[in-house]
Short mmCIF file of C-alpha atoms in Angstrom, two decimals:
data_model
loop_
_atom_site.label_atom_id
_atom_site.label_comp_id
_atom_site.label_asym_id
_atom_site.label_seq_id
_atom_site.Cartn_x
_atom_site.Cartn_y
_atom_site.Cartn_z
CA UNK A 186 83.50 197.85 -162.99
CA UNK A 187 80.92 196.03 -161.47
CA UNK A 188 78.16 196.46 -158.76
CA UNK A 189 79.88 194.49 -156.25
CA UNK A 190 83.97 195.39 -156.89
CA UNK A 191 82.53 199.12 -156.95
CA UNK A 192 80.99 199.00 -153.59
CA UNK A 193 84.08 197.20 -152.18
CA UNK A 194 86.17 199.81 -153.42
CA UNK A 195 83.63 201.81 -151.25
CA UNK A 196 83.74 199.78 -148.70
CA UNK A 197 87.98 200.41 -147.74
CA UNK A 198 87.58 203.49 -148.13
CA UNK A 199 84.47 203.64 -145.22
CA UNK A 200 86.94 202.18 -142.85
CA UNK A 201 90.15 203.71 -143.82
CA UNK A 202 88.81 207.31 -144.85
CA UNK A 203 89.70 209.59 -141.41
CA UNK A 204 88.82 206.37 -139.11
CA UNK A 205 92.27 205.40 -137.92
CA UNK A 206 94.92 206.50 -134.86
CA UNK A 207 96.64 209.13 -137.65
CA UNK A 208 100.14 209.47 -136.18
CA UNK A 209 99.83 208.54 -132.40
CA UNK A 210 102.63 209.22 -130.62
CA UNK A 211 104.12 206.47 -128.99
CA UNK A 212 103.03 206.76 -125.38
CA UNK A 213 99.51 206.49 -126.83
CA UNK A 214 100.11 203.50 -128.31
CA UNK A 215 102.12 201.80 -125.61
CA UNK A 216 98.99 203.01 -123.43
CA UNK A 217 96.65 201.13 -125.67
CA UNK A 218 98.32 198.10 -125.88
CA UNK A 219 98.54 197.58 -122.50
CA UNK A 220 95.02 198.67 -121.78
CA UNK A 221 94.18 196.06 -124.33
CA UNK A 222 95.94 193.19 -122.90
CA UNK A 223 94.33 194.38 -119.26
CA UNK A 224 90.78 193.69 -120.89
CA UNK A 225 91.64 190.84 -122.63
CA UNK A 226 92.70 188.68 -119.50
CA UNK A 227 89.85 190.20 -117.31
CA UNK A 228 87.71 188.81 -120.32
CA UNK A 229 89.39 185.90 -120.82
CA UNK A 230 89.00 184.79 -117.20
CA UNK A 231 85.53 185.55 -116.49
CA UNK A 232 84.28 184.26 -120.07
CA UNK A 233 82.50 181.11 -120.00
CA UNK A 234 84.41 177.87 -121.28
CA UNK A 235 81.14 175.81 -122.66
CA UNK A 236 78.97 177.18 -125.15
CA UNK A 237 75.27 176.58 -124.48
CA UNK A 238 73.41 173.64 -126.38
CA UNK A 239 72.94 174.67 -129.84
CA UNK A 240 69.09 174.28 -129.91
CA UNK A 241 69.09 172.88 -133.35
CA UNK A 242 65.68 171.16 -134.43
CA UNK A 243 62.50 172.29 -135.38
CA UNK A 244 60.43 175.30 -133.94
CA UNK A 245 56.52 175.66 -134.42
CA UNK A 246 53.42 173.96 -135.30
CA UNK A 247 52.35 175.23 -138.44
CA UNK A 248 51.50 173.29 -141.22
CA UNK A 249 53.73 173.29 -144.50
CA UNK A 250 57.11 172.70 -145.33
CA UNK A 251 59.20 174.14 -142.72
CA UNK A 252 61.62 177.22 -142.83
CA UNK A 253 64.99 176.53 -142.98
CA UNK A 254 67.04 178.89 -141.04
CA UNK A 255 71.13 178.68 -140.91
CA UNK A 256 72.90 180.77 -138.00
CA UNK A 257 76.42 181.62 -138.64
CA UNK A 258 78.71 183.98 -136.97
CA UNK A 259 81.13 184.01 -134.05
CA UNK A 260 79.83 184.01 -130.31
CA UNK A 261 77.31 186.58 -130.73
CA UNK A 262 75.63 184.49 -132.64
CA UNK A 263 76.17 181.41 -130.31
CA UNK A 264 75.09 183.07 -127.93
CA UNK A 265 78.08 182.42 -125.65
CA UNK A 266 77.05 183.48 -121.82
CA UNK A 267 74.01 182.44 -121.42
CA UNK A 268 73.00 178.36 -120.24
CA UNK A 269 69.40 177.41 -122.21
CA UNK A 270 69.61 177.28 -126.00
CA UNK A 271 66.08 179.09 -125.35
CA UNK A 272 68.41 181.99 -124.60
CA UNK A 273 70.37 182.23 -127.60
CA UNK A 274 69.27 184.52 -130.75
CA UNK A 275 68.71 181.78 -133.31
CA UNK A 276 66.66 180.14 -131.00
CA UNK A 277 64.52 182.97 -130.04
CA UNK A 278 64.48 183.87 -134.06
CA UNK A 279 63.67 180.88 -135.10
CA UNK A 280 60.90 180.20 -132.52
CA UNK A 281 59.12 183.95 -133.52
CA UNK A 282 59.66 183.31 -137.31
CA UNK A 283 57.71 180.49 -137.05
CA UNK A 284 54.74 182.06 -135.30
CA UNK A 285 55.02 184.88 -138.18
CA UNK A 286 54.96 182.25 -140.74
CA UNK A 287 52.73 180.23 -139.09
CA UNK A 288 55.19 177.11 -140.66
CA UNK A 289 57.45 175.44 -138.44
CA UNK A 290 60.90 176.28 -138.52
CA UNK A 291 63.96 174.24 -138.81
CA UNK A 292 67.12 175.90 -137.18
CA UNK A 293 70.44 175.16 -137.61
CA UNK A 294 73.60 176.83 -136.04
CA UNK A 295 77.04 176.44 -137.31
CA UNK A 296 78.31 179.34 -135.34
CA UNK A 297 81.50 179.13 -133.67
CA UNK A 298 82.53 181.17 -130.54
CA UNK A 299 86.08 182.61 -131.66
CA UNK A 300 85.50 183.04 -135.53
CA UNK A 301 86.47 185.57 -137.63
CA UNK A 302 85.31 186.49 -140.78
CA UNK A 303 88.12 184.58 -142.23
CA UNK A 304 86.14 181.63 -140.95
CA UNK A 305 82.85 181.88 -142.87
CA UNK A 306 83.98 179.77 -145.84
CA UNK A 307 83.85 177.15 -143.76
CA UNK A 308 80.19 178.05 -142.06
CA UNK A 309 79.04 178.49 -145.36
CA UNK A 310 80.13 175.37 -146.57
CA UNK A 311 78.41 173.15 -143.92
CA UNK A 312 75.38 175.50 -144.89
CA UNK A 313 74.85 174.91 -148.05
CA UNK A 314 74.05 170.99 -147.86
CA UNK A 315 71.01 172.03 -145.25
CA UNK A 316 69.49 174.04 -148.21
CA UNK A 317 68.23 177.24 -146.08
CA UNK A 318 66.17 179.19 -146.82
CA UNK A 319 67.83 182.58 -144.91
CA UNK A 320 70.96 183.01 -143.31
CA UNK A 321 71.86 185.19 -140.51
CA UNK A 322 74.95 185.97 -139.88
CA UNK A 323 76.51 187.95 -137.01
CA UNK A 324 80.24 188.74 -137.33
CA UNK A 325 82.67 191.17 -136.48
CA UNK A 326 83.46 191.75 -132.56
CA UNK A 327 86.84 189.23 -133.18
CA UNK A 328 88.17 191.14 -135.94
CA UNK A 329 88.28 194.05 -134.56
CA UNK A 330 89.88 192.67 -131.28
CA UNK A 331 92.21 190.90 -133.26
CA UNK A 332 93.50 193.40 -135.47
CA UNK A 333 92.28 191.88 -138.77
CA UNK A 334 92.89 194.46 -141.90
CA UNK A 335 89.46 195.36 -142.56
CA UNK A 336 90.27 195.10 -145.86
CA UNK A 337 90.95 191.40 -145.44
CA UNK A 338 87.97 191.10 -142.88
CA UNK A 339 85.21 192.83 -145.54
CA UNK A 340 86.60 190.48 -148.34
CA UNK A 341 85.72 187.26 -146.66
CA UNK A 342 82.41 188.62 -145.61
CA UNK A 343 81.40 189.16 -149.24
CA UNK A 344 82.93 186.44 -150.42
CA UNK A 345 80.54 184.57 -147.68
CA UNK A 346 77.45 186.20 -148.59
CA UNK A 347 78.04 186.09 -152.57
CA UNK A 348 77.95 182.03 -152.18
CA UNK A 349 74.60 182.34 -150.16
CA UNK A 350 73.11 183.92 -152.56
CA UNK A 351 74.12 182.75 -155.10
CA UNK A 352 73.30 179.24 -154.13
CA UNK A 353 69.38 180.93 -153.53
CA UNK A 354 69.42 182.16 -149.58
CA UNK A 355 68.20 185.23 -148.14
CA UNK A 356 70.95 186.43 -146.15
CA UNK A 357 70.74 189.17 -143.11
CA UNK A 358 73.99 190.33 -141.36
CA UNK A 359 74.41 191.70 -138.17
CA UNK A 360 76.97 193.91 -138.22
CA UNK A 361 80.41 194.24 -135.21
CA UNK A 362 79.01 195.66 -132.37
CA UNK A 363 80.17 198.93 -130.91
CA UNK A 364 82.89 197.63 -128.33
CA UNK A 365 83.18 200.68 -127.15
CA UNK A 366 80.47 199.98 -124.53
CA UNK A 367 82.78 196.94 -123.09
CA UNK A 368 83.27 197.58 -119.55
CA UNK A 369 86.57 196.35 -118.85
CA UNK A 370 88.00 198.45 -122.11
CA UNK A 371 89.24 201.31 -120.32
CA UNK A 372 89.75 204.92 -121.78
CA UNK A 373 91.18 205.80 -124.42
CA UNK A 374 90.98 202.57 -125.20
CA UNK A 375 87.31 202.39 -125.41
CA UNK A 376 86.99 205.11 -127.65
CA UNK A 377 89.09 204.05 -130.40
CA UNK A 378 87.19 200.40 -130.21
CA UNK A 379 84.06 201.84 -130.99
CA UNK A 380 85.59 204.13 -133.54
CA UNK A 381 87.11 200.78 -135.16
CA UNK A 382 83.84 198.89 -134.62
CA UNK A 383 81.80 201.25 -136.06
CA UNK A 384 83.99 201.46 -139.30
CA UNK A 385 83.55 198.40 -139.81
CA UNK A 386 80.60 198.38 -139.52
CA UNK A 387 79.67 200.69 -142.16
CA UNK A 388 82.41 198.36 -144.30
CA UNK A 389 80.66 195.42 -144.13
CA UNK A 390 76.98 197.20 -144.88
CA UNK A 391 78.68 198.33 -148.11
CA UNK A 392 80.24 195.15 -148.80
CA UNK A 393 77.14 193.19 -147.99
CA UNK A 394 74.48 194.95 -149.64
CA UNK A 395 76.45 194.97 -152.58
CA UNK A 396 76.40 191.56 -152.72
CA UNK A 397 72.43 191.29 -152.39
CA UNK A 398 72.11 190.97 -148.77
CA UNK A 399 70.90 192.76 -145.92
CA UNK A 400 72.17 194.33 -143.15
CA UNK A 401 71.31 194.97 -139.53
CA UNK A 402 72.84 197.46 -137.50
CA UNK A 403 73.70 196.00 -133.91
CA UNK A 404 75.92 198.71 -132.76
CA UNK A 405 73.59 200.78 -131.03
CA UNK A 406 71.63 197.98 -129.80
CA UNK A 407 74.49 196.74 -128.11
CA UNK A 408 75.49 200.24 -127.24
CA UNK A 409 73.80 202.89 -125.50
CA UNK A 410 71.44 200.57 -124.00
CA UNK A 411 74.31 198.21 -123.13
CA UNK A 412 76.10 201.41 -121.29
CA UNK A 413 72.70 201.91 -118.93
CA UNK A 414 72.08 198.46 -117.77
CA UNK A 415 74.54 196.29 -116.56
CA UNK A 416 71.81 193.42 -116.62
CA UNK A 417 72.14 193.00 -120.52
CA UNK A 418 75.52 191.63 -119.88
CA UNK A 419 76.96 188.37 -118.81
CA UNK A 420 79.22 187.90 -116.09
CA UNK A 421 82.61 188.32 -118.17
CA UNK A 422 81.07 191.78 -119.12
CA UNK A 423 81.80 191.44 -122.61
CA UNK A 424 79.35 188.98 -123.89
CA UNK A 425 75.76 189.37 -123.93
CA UNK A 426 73.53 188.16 -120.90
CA UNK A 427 69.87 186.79 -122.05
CA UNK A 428 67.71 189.77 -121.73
CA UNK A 429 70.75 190.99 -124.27
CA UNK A 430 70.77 188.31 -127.07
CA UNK A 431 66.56 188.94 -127.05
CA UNK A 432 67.03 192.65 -127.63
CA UNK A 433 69.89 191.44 -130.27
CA UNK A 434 67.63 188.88 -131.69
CA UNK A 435 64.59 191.70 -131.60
CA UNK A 436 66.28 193.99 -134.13
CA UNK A 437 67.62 190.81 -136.27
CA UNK A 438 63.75 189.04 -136.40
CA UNK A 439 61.94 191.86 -138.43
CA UNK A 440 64.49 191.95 -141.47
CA UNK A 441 65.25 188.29 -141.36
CA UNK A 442 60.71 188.02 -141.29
CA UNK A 443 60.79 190.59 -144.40
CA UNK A 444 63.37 189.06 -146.49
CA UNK A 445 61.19 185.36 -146.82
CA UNK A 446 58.16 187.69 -147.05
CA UNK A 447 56.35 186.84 -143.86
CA UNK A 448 57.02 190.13 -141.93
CA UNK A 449 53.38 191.81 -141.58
CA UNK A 450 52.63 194.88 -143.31
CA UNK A 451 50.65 196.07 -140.44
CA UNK A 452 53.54 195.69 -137.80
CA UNK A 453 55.26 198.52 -139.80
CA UNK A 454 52.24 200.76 -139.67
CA UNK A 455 52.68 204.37 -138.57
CA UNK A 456 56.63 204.02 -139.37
CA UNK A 457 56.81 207.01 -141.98
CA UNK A 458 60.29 206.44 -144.28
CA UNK A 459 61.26 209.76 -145.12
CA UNK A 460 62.21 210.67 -148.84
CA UNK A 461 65.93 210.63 -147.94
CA UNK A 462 66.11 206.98 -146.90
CA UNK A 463 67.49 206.19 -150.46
CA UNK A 464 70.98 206.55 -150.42
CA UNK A 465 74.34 205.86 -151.96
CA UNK A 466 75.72 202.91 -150.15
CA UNK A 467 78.20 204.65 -148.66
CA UNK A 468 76.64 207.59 -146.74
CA UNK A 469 73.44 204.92 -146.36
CA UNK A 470 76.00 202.89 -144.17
CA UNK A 471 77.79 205.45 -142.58
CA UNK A 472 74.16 206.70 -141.00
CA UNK A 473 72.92 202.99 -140.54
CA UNK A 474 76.22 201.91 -138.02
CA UNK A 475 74.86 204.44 -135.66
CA UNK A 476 71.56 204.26 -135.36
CA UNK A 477 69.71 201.37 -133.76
CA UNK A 478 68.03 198.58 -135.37
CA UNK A 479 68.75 200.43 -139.33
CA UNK A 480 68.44 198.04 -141.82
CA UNK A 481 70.08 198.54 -145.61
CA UNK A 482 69.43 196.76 -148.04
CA UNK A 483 69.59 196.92 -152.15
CA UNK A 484 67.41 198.77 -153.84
CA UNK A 485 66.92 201.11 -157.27
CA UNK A 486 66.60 204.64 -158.54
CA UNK A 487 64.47 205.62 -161.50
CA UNK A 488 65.63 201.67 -162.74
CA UNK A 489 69.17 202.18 -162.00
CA UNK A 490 70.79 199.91 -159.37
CA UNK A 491 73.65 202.55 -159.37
CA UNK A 492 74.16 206.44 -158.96
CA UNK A 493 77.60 208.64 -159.80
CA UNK A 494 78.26 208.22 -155.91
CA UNK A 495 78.20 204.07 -156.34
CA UNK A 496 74.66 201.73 -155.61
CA UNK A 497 71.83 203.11 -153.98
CA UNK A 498 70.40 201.76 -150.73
CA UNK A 499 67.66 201.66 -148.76
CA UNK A 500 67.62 202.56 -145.12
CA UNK A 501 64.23 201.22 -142.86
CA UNK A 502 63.97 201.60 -139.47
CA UNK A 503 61.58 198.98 -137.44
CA UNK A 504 60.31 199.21 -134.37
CA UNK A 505 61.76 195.60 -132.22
CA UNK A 506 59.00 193.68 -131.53
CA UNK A 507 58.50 191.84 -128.48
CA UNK A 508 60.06 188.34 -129.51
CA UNK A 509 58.44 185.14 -127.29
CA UNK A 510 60.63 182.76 -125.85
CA UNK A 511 60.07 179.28 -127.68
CA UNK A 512 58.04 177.79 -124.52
CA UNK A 513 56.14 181.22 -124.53
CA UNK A 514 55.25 180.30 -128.44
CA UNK A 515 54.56 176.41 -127.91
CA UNK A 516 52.06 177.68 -125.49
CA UNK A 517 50.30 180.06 -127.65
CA UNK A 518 50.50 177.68 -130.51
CA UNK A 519 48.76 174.95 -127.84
CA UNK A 520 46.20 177.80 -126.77
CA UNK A 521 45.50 178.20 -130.43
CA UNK A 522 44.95 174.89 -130.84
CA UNK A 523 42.32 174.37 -128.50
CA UNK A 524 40.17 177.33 -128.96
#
């Protein structure tokens, strides 16, 4: 068996082992269903009809060849609520990547609000022709609302990533969100989302990693902190508002930085790893879903890509930096010029 169909293996049974409804009775699940489709047109009718302008171009004044750097995902990465394309997280990556690298960066995003993991393929394929350097990919939120087997959901996720890489890209996923922070989700509705989220969550770490990618945890980022301050939401309360996609797009910046080698040693200083951040995959992504900001990627032991309890990962937590807005960077980069 190999690496990858291994950790797949591991990765139905992070979603499926103890995660589901067991045998609700049938009040309970009338109850949820109807709480659901409550949400779902309070969403539906405050949610914003446009997306913004996808910013696409180049970013920076460095000298060199520039970055290439794809966006995929559904509306979290699209960045669906908010009106500038200086608002949206590949935008606000892209710009901050480029002062790190001190090379300009071209972005691309093929996003679409709506998608499902089902619908990488065809992200992936419009990728590829652009030649980028590092993907990032945030996915999830829509399978989970719309019921998708996570089973079925994990597969095309991997099957996404494996065709990245294997065509050369870094790749860096953010994983579903914790839903259970969306307002209009009512009780007990809102506790089995973020059970669900969470699960799959973990799922797609295992799948991911397995693959050679990375992972970001955005659960937590969109979670507690979500719960406290209604101003990191947009009006339709379920989608991000701008101060939200920049703490999104905070987490994201340091692990998509590290994986083209341009993240700064020094930024990282004073963060002591502990001995126990190698892990199996599994327990590595069962701790990473709910924990801010955890990033797992692949990594070895004594050689040995794999253990008895399936592929080892490695856990590394960063602190978010404080991630300019592109007219913030142009202006340094202008400053920096003239001096």
């Amino acid at each position: 068996m190999t690496r990858a169909s291994r950790a797949r293996r591991l990765a139905a049974g992070a979603f499926y082992g103890g995660s589901g409804l067991g045998l609700a009775g049938a009040g309970l699940v009338t109850l949820l269903r109807h709480e659901a489709r409550s949400a779902r047109r309070r969403v539906v009718s405050r949610t914003p009809k446009a997306d913004p302008p996808t910013g696409n171009g180049l970013y920076g004044r460095g000298r060199g060849k520039p970055i290439v750097l794809a966006v995929l995902g559904d509306s979290s990465a699209v960045g669906l609520g908010v009106h500038s394309a200086n608002e949206t997280p590949g935008v606000l990556v892209a710009a901050a990547l480029a002062e790190l690298a001190e090379r300009p960066v071209r972005m691309v995003r093929l996003a679409v609000s709506g998608a499902q993991s089902k619908d990488l393929a065809a992200q992936v394929e419009q990728a590829l022709p652009e030649r980028p350097d590092v993907v990032m990919i945030m996915i999830g939120g829509n399978d989970v609302t719309s019921r998708t087997r996570p089973a079925t959901s994990v597969r095309h996720l991997a099957e996404a990533v494996r065709a990245l890489v294997g065509a050369g890209c870094h790749v860096v996923v953010g994983t579903c969100p914790d839903l259970g922070t969306i307002r209009p989700i009512a009780q007990p509705l809102r506790l089995v989302a973020r059970r669900w989220s969470r699960n799959l969550a973990a799922a797609q770490t295992i799948a991911v990693v397995a693959e050679g990618g990375r992972t970001v945890s955005l659960g937590s980022v969109l979670g507690p902190s979500f719960a406290s301050d209604h101003g990191l939401f947009s009006p339709d309360e379920f989608h991000p508002s701008a101060p939200g996609y920049a703490a999104a797009a905070a987490v994201m910046l340091p692990s998509v930085a590290d994986s083209i080698g341009v993240w700064p040693a020094a930024a990282d200083r004073g963060l002591r790893l502990r001995r126990d951040t190698v892990r199996p995959i599994a327990k590595a992504a069962a701790r990473a879903a709910g924990h801010t900001g955890t990033e797992v990627q692949p990594t070895e032991v004594r050689g040995q890509e794999s253990g008895r309890r399936g592929p080892w990962a490695r856990l590394r937590r960063r602190r978010p930096p404080e991630i300019p807005t592109p007219s913030q960077a142009d202006q340094a980069a202008r400053a920096g010029a003239e001096t």
